[in-house]
Amino acid sequence: MKKLLILLTFLFLASLIGFQITKKIFAPEYDGNKELLGLNTNAEVYFDDFGIPHIYAENEIDAYLTLGYIHAQDRLFQMEMMRRVGSGTLAELLGEDLVDVDKFFRTLGIPKHAEWSTEEWNQEHNSSSKSATEAYIKGVNQFIENGKLPLEYTLLGEKPRPFTINDVHSIVGYMSFTFAMAMKTDPLVTKISRQLGPQYLDVLSVHTLPEHHVIPNNYPNRNPKTNDINFDKTLISLLDKLPVPLLEGSNSWVIGPTKTASGEVLFLNDTHIGFAQPSVWYEAHIEYPDFSFYGNHLAGVPFGLVGHTREHSIGLTMFENDDQDFFEEKLNPQNSNQVLYKDSFKDLKIRNEKILIKDKEAIDFEIKESIHGPIMNDVIPEIGRLTDNPVASWWVYIQEPTKALEAIYKMNHAKSIQEVEEAVRLIHAPGLNVMYGDKAGNIAWWAAAKLPIRPEQVNSKLFLDGTTDLDEPTGWMPFEENPMSVNPPSGFVASANNQPDTLSNGTFFPGYYYPGDRWNRIAKTVSSRNDWTQENIKSLQLETVNETHPKIAKSMIEAINESAFGDFEKVKQALVNWDGNHDFESISPTVYYKWLYHTLHGMMADELGEADFENFLKTFLYIRSVQNLVQTENSPWWDNTSTEKIEQKKEIILNALEKTLTELESQFGKNISNWQWKNAVKLEHPHPLGAKKPLDRIFNVKASSVPANEESINKLAFDLNGDGVYYVKSGPAMRIIIDFANVEASESVLPTGQSGNVFSPHYSDQAELFATGQYRPQLMNESQIKNSPSGILRFSPKRK
């Protein structure tokens, strides 16, 4: 026994020493002195208790050079993943499993577009935004050259190449791809239209329904307040391989002075993004003469897409506008490299690209383009299964080089609401709702996007005719007609990815909008009182109520006999009394979601097939259509086409209920108190290398259960399924609250932590705060920051 204890003690000490040595090799440095080439004067970085860097520099170039180094120290591997997705080079680092992903992004045109944007960038005259970006890139590269590279590179046996402006443009392109809703949805809608018929589409909300909630526009008078300052072969399964999260939605609302206790603007934003480790946003506070900004940055992007000065704040949500059309071409029977267009055959453009693959031979890959865009059949399996004709993607983003960096820089450095609007005008894609509030009392929302003018006959959710120009966009709407609301009479602006109301030109612009449940809860609640504060608004940002789900549940109960629940009368009463809250102790969500899944599966899987049924559940169509779909009595979806009899609504819903009760009893036992929602929900933030065991134990971040839900304000989304276990896949990527009565007391929280380095103490130190609905400060007060830092890095100029 004594020898065993000695051996165990030795192994423990050896492991501890080994861990400390490894940590010293790979951990980020938050204290000390460093030299940076290109630095003009000394710069200091104070880290607060959560690892947020507060950068103090004497000029702009030094500030962004320092930011680049610090950002890379915490998030270099995330930058690596982001640039490789956007450049179609994942397989080179991660192996042949990612070849299809590389093919998809190359065909879509993001790498080609990044090169175009880089060519334009290199030809432009020098500007403040260009100089700041290049300084940031130099900082990143000095960390790559001289810093302690994260553990992931050692495990992969790789070293990062230098960072470039083309990498930044690739990352912006990936962000613009975002939620890919057109690619998930349009092939499915076209399949339903062609194979099932219009009566099946009529029950779905392909377009916004009258009962959905729209965002009111309030066009400005231009006189705002002034301020002196197989199943695996689907696109969705392909995108599941992405090592970085997708932007999915978001909430933001800005409350004007007439509705706050302080008489100043109250600003809130929570972007909805796929959960991952590290989480998407990197916070940084920058100070140099005449500039003070606290921002949330994407990996590899020098400017904050979300952030605030002491005078104004900017936030964003996804606009969800329809900016992509699919044109079905007709091949020349005599020449497979030509398609018919306007009564003659036109040559397809063909280019060959080489895809490098880790530990494998490189492959050559051919990409074809028609006049409408790249042919997508080979990279979107749903298109290839639907038609043999080439189908081209026409996408707003690749129509012109991006000016996103200039736009974001200008928003960060703006001195007035007018300057912010001028910056917003530069964004052509992706569609973003830019939210604004300032110290002068202005509040605003602008939809940032170039909106195509489509012919009246075009249904943009169906494949269009590529043989003619009759379905093609005829021009662009001027920015002044975009959806927007500036200082509205309501006293607030809000966006939750729902449909904007009719534009000033009479257009009801199509998109992949959500039905507005979140927006309606925000609007009703904010309108209910005039004394909102930074503290009492938190209950709204953390709310998990959805008012639509109880209506659907009650309609399902009404469709069957009252005795159908049998011994589970308490289950029925719970659903009847459900207010839509997703409390941990509630059994209603546990029963409802499983019952809803089996109901929808019984309705639709026979017509769509299993793969496309699962696809349907992952599109905006599901969220927007589900109430109408379940409540419509004489829907063709109710009949099971695999049987001779004609099924009715009652049969499908009753069968679904019987399955639900049987499965829940098997899953949780007969005691329904064990059916509580908290027992059905799981949350883990996956790292790109965490998909393989045992690396999941090292890199993934597990967190406490959260009140998962569909379309509540605190949206913690999951895939609807029949298993009865709901893995939360996305949610708020931060929760920000700012009261302009005291900007220095603003608060936020990240889902895991600030650092992406597994040896950092800030790798997951916010995970429990986030899961339990707590916040932490966004420090801007200099004395508070400098008097009690958790670490200080001092940078001085390096001599060549």
XYZ file of C-alpha atoms in Angstrom, residues 55 83 113 153 187 207 227 265 270 313 345 356 445 623 636 649 656 673 710 754:
20
model
C -5.228 49.881 -24.447
C -9.759 33.152 -42.543
C -14.533 38.239 -54.013
C -0.954 24.453 -33.767
C -34.409 24.601 -52.977
C -44.062 35.197 -47.312
C -24.356 66.823 -30.113
C -30.963 56.858 -23.782
C -27.665 40.681 -27.807
C -23.378 53.436 -29.218
C -26.256 30.031 -76.299
C -4.606 21.575 -50.824
C -32.403 51.998 -36.622
C -40.572 29.093 -37.120
C -53.198 18.645 -47.467
C -55.777 16.425 -38.299
C -48.162 12.167 -31.950
C -42.109 15.855 -11.776
C -37.780 29.001 -29.407
C -12.589 36.493 -23.372
